[in-house]
């Protein structure tokens, strides 16, 4: 199983950025956690982060034919990007939307997710463990297919 993990803008600032919301775990700690999980569970994974919408679109397009699942935290682009929605629909790869915080309990402008209709499931408010839960879901459903 090949899983692509995509992180949007400002997630590289984890640990520094609003720790009361996002916690003290740094981005590199998150990457290590996912890599260790891939070793333990025996799946291949690639982790990608960008602050640029077009780079995220390019990465989703390049996943076509190469990855069996995508875990995406589009960060602020969740609430603005039809381009990311279109890219996910274009490739048709099973995708899980992840948010570290529980966006339902936050500002009004975070209540819309443009990517959600292109995703099989959304996991939010579970901190960085949400990424591992998303991976588990993809592996379980992937095995059943
Ligand atoms: C986030 C929530 C978004 O609203 C925000 O713009 C982020 C991070 C989360 O992981 O909780 O950058 O996606």
PDB file of C-alpha atoms and ligand atoms in Angstrom:
ATOM      1  CA  UNK A   1       0.000   0.000   0.000  1.00  0.00           C
ATOM      2  CA  UNK A   2       1.361   3.417  -0.988  1.00  0.00           C
ATOM      3  CA  UNK A   3       0.088   6.426   0.915  1.00  0.00           C
ATOM      4  CA  UNK A   4       0.798  10.077   0.173  1.00  0.00           C
ATOM      5  CA  UNK A   5       0.559  12.518   3.092  1.00  0.00           C
ATOM      6  CA  UNK A   6      -0.031  16.122   2.016  1.00  0.00           C
ATOM      7  CA  UNK A   7       0.172  19.116   4.330  1.00  0.00           C
ATOM      8  CA  UNK A   8      -0.839  22.631   3.375  1.00  0.00           C
ATOM      9  CA  UNK A   9       0.299  26.110   4.439  1.00  0.00           C
ATOM     10  CA  UNK A  10       1.782  26.882   7.833  1.00  0.00           C
ATOM     11  CA  UNK A  11       1.837  23.258   8.959  1.00  0.00           C
ATOM     12  CA  UNK A  12       5.634  23.463   8.695  1.00  0.00           C
ATOM     13  CA  UNK A  13       5.293  25.867  11.657  1.00  0.00           C
ATOM     14  CA  UNK A  14       3.847  23.208  13.969  1.00  0.00           C
ATOM     15  CA  UNK A  15       5.288  23.468  17.462  1.00  0.00           C
ATOM     16  CA  UNK A  16       5.851  27.218  17.041  1.00  0.00           C
ATOM     17  CA  UNK A  17       2.460  28.169  15.673  1.00  0.00           C
ATOM     18  CA  UNK A  18      -0.378  28.742  18.197  1.00  0.00           C
ATOM     19  CA  UNK A  19       0.656  25.833  20.460  1.00  0.00           C
ATOM     20  CA  UNK A  20      -2.536  26.222  22.507  1.00  0.00           C
ATOM     21  CA  UNK A  21      -4.435  25.099  19.364  1.00  0.00           C
ATOM     22  CA  UNK A  22      -1.977  22.880  17.512  1.00  0.00           C
ATOM     23  CA  UNK A  23       0.209  21.564  20.342  1.00  0.00           C
ATOM     24  CA  UNK A  24       3.977  21.589  20.885  1.00  0.00           C
ATOM     25  CA  UNK A  25       4.874  18.750  18.531  1.00  0.00           C
ATOM     26  CA  UNK A  26       7.013  20.125  15.686  1.00  0.00           C
ATOM     27  CA  UNK A  27       6.537  19.364  11.991  1.00  0.00           C
ATOM     28  CA  UNK A  28       9.630  17.196  11.940  1.00  0.00           C
ATOM     29  CA  UNK A  29       8.291  15.247  14.952  1.00  0.00           C
ATOM     30  CA  UNK A  30       5.061  14.679  13.010  1.00  0.00           C
ATOM     31  CA  UNK A  31       7.035  13.425   9.984  1.00  0.00           C
ATOM     32  CA  UNK A  32       9.067  11.066  12.214  1.00  0.00           C
ATOM     33  CA  UNK A  33       5.875   9.757  13.829  1.00  0.00           C
ATOM     34  CA  UNK A  34       4.348   8.962  10.423  1.00  0.00           C
ATOM     35  CA  UNK A  35       7.586   7.393   9.129  1.00  0.00           C
ATOM     36  CA  UNK A  36       7.873   5.178  12.241  1.00  0.00           C
ATOM     37  CA  UNK A  37       4.243   4.147  11.769  1.00  0.00           C
ATOM     38  CA  UNK A  38       4.895   3.223   8.134  1.00  0.00           C
ATOM     39  CA  UNK A  39       7.814   1.017   9.221  1.00  0.00           C
ATOM     40  CA  UNK A  40       5.711  -0.621  11.956  1.00  0.00           C
ATOM     41  CA  UNK A  41       2.639  -1.201   9.758  1.00  0.00           C
ATOM     42  CA  UNK A  42       4.513  -1.999   6.561  1.00  0.00           C
ATOM     43  CA  UNK A  43       3.198   0.591   4.125  1.00  0.00           C
ATOM     44  CA  UNK A  44       5.149   2.903   1.854  1.00  0.00           C
ATOM     45  CA  UNK A  45       4.601   6.590   2.454  1.00  0.00           C
ATOM     46  CA  UNK A  46       5.735   9.931   1.150  1.00  0.00           C
ATOM     47  CA  UNK A  47       5.195  13.129   3.128  1.00  0.00           C
ATOM     48  CA  UNK A  48       4.878  16.463   1.333  1.00  0.00           C
ATOM     49  CA  UNK A  49       4.275  20.001   2.635  1.00  0.00           C
ATOM     50  CA  UNK A  50       3.842  23.239   0.740  1.00  0.00           C
ATOM     51  CA  UNK A  51       2.616  26.743   1.408  1.00  0.00           C
ATOM     52  CA  UNK A  52       1.619  27.090  -2.263  1.00  0.00           C
ATOM     53  CA  UNK A  53      -1.742  25.999  -3.620  1.00  0.00           C
ATOM     54  CA  UNK A  54      -0.450  25.158  -7.115  1.00  0.00           C
ATOM     55  CA  UNK A  55       2.306  22.944  -5.681  1.00  0.00           C
ATOM     56  CA  UNK A  56      -0.335  21.020  -3.747  1.00  0.00           C
ATOM     57  CA  UNK A  57      -2.395  20.619  -6.940  1.00  0.00           C
ATOM     58  CA  UNK A  58       0.729  19.406  -8.806  1.00  0.00           C
ATOM     59  CA  UNK A  59       1.465  16.867  -6.068  1.00  0.00           C
ATOM     60  CA  UNK A  60      -2.096  15.472  -6.162  1.00  0.00           C
ATOM     61  CA  UNK A  61      -1.941  15.153  -9.955  1.00  0.00           C
ATOM     62  CA  UNK A  62       1.460  13.405  -9.770  1.00  0.00           C
ATOM     63  CA  UNK A  63      -0.038  10.863  -7.334  1.00  0.00           C
ATOM     64  CA  UNK A  64      -2.237   9.454 -10.125  1.00  0.00           C
ATOM     65  CA  UNK A  65      -1.265   5.839 -10.827  1.00  0.00           C
ATOM     66  CA  UNK A  66       1.387   5.931  -8.089  1.00  0.00           C
ATOM     67  CA  UNK A  67      -0.460   6.050  -4.767  1.00  0.00           C
ATOM     68  CA  UNK A  68      -3.345   4.000  -3.348  1.00  0.00           C
ATOM     69  CA  UNK A  69      -4.430   6.586  -0.798  1.00  0.00           C
ATOM     70  CA  UNK A  70      -3.993  10.217   0.176  1.00  0.00           C
ATOM     71  CA  UNK A  71      -4.129  11.778   3.637  1.00  0.00           C
ATOM     72  CA  UNK A  72      -4.497  15.523   3.250  1.00  0.00           C
ATOM     73  CA  UNK A  73      -4.517  18.380   5.720  1.00  0.00           C
ATOM     74  CA  UNK A  74      -5.082  21.282   3.327  1.00  0.00           C
ATOM     75  CA  UNK A  75      -4.868  23.733   6.276  1.00  0.00           C
ATOM     76  CA  UNK A  76      -6.309  27.147   5.316  1.00  0.00           C
ATOM     77  CA  UNK A  77      -6.855  26.008   1.710  1.00  0.00           C
ATOM     78  CA  UNK A  78      -9.544  23.694   3.099  1.00  0.00           C
ATOM     79  CA  UNK A  79     -11.776  26.722   3.392  1.00  0.00           C
ATOM     80  CA  UNK A  80     -10.936  28.380   0.062  1.00  0.00           C
ATOM     81  CA  UNK A  81      -9.714  25.957  -2.574  1.00  0.00           C
ATOM     82  CA  UNK A  82     -11.889  24.648  -5.366  1.00  0.00           C
ATOM     83  CA  UNK A  83      -8.599  23.823  -7.152  1.00  0.00           C
ATOM     84  CA  UNK A  84      -7.697  21.230  -4.509  1.00  0.00           C
ATOM     85  CA  UNK A  85     -11.215  19.766  -4.675  1.00  0.00           C
ATOM     86  CA  UNK A  86     -10.954  19.514  -8.474  1.00  0.00           C
ATOM     87  CA  UNK A  87      -7.485  17.927  -8.253  1.00  0.00           C
ATOM     88  CA  UNK A  88      -8.711  15.266  -5.789  1.00  0.00           C
ATOM     89  CA  UNK A  89     -11.751  14.547  -7.989  1.00  0.00           C
ATOM     90  CA  UNK A  90      -9.478  14.341 -11.061  1.00  0.00           C
ATOM     91  CA  UNK A  91      -7.241  11.603  -9.681  1.00  0.00           C
ATOM     92  CA  UNK A  92      -9.993   9.674  -7.865  1.00  0.00           C
ATOM     93  CA  UNK A  93      -7.602   8.295  -5.224  1.00  0.00           C
ATOM     94  CA  UNK A  94      -9.282   7.423  -1.874  1.00  0.00           C
ATOM     95  CA  UNK A  95      -8.577  10.457   0.304  1.00  0.00           C
ATOM     96  CA  UNK A  96      -8.999  11.289   3.979  1.00  0.00           C
ATOM     97  CA  UNK A  97      -9.202  14.893   5.194  1.00  0.00           C
ATOM     98  CA  UNK A  98      -7.380  15.517   8.474  1.00  0.00           C
ATOM     99  CA  UNK A  99      -7.344  18.527  10.792  1.00  0.00           C
ATOM    100  CA  UNK A 100      -5.320  18.672  13.968  1.00  0.00           C
ATOM    101  CA  UNK A 101      -7.828  20.994  15.642  1.00  0.00           C
ATOM    102  CA  UNK A 102     -11.586  20.566  15.797  1.00  0.00           C
ATOM    103  CA  UNK A 103     -12.569  23.142  13.185  1.00  0.00           C
ATOM    104  CA  UNK A 104     -16.262  22.791  14.045  1.00  0.00           C
ATOM    105  CA  UNK A 105     -15.535  24.577  17.337  1.00  0.00           C
ATOM    106  CA  UNK A 106     -13.619  27.431  15.711  1.00  0.00           C
ATOM    107  CA  UNK A 107     -14.323  30.548  13.623  1.00  0.00           C
ATOM    108  CA  UNK A 108     -17.207  30.774  11.173  1.00  0.00           C
ATOM    109  CA  UNK A 109     -14.844  30.985   8.175  1.00  0.00           C
ATOM    110  CA  UNK A 110     -13.487  27.519   9.029  1.00  0.00           C
ATOM    111  CA  UNK A 111     -16.936  25.901   8.830  1.00  0.00           C
ATOM    112  CA  UNK A 112     -16.789  25.334   5.098  1.00  0.00           C
ATOM    113  CA  UNK A 113     -14.563  22.660   3.595  1.00  0.00           C
ATOM    114  CA  UNK A 114     -14.270  22.668  -0.185  1.00  0.00           C
ATOM    115  CA  UNK A 115     -12.270  19.434  -0.191  1.00  0.00           C
ATOM    116  CA  UNK A 116     -14.643  17.391   2.024  1.00  0.00           C
ATOM    117  CA  UNK A 117     -16.968  16.196  -0.788  1.00  0.00           C
ATOM    118  CA  UNK A 118     -13.891  14.715  -2.516  1.00  0.00           C
ATOM    119  CA  UNK A 119     -12.875  12.789   0.627  1.00  0.00           C
ATOM    120  CA  UNK A 120     -14.101   9.460   2.026  1.00  0.00           C
ATOM    121  CA  UNK A 121     -13.811  10.630   5.617  1.00  0.00           C
ATOM    122  CA  UNK A 122     -12.792  13.595   7.771  1.00  0.00           C
ATOM    123  CA  UNK A 123     -10.856  13.239  11.018  1.00  0.00           C
ATOM    124  CA  UNK A 124     -10.508  16.334  13.164  1.00  0.00           C
ATOM    125  CA  UNK A 125      -9.641  17.358  16.695  1.00  0.00           C
ATOM    126  CA  UNK A 126      -7.483  14.311  17.417  1.00  0.00           C
ATOM    127  CA  UNK A 127      -4.192  16.184  17.221  1.00  0.00           C
ATOM    128  CA  UNK A 128      -1.503  14.616  15.071  1.00  0.00           C
ATOM    129  CA  UNK A 129      -2.843  11.123  15.908  1.00  0.00           C
ATOM    130  CA  UNK A 130      -5.526  11.940  13.348  1.00  0.00           C
ATOM    131  CA  UNK A 131      -2.945  11.268  10.605  1.00  0.00           C
ATOM    132  CA  UNK A 132      -2.369   7.743  11.950  1.00  0.00           C
ATOM    133  CA  UNK A 133      -6.124   7.140  12.223  1.00  0.00           C
ATOM    134  CA  UNK A 134      -6.498   8.237   8.594  1.00  0.00           C
ATOM    135  CA  UNK A 135      -3.740   5.822   7.549  1.00  0.00           C
ATOM    136  CA  UNK A 136      -5.443   2.982   9.477  1.00  0.00           C
ATOM    137  CA  UNK A 137      -8.716   3.744   7.688  1.00  0.00           C
ATOM    138  CA  UNK A 138      -7.046   3.693   4.261  1.00  0.00           C
ATOM    139  CA  UNK A 139      -5.234   0.438   5.051  1.00  0.00           C
ATOM    140  CA  UNK A 140      -8.395  -1.252   6.369  1.00  0.00           C
ATOM    141  CA  UNK A 141     -10.584  -0.175   3.464  1.00  0.00           C
ATOM    142  CA  UNK A 142      -7.776  -0.858   0.940  1.00  0.00           C
ATOM    143  CA  UNK A 143      -7.447  -4.436   2.166  1.00  0.00           C
ATOM    144  CA  UNK A 144     -11.184  -5.023   1.804  1.00  0.00           C
ATOM    145  CA  UNK A 145     -11.175  -3.975  -1.873  1.00  0.00           C
TER     146      UNK A 145
HETATM  147  C1  LIG B   1      -6.060  23.068  10.302  1.00  0.00           C
HETATM  148  C2  LIG B   1      -7.318  23.910  10.526  1.00  0.00           C
HETATM  149  C3  LIG B   1      -7.396  25.012   9.497  1.00  0.00           C
HETATM  150  O1  LIG B   1      -8.585  25.784   9.710  1.00  0.00           O
HETATM  151  C4  LIG B   1      -6.199  25.925   9.618  1.00  0.00           C
HETATM  152  O2  LIG B   1      -6.237  26.922   8.612  1.00  0.00           O
HETATM  153  C5  LIG B   1      -4.911  25.204   9.605  1.00  0.00           C
HETATM  154  C6  LIG B   1      -4.809  23.915  10.298  1.00  0.00           C
HETATM  155  C7  LIG B   1      -5.892  21.982  11.389  1.00  0.00           C
HETATM  156  O3  LIG B   1      -5.084  21.092  11.160  1.00  0.00           O
HETATM  157  O4  LIG B   1      -6.515  22.055  12.443  1.00  0.00           O
HETATM  158  O5  LIG B   1      -3.910  25.712   9.117  1.00  0.00           O
HETATM  159  O6  LIG B   1      -6.197  22.402   9.060  1.00  0.00           O
END
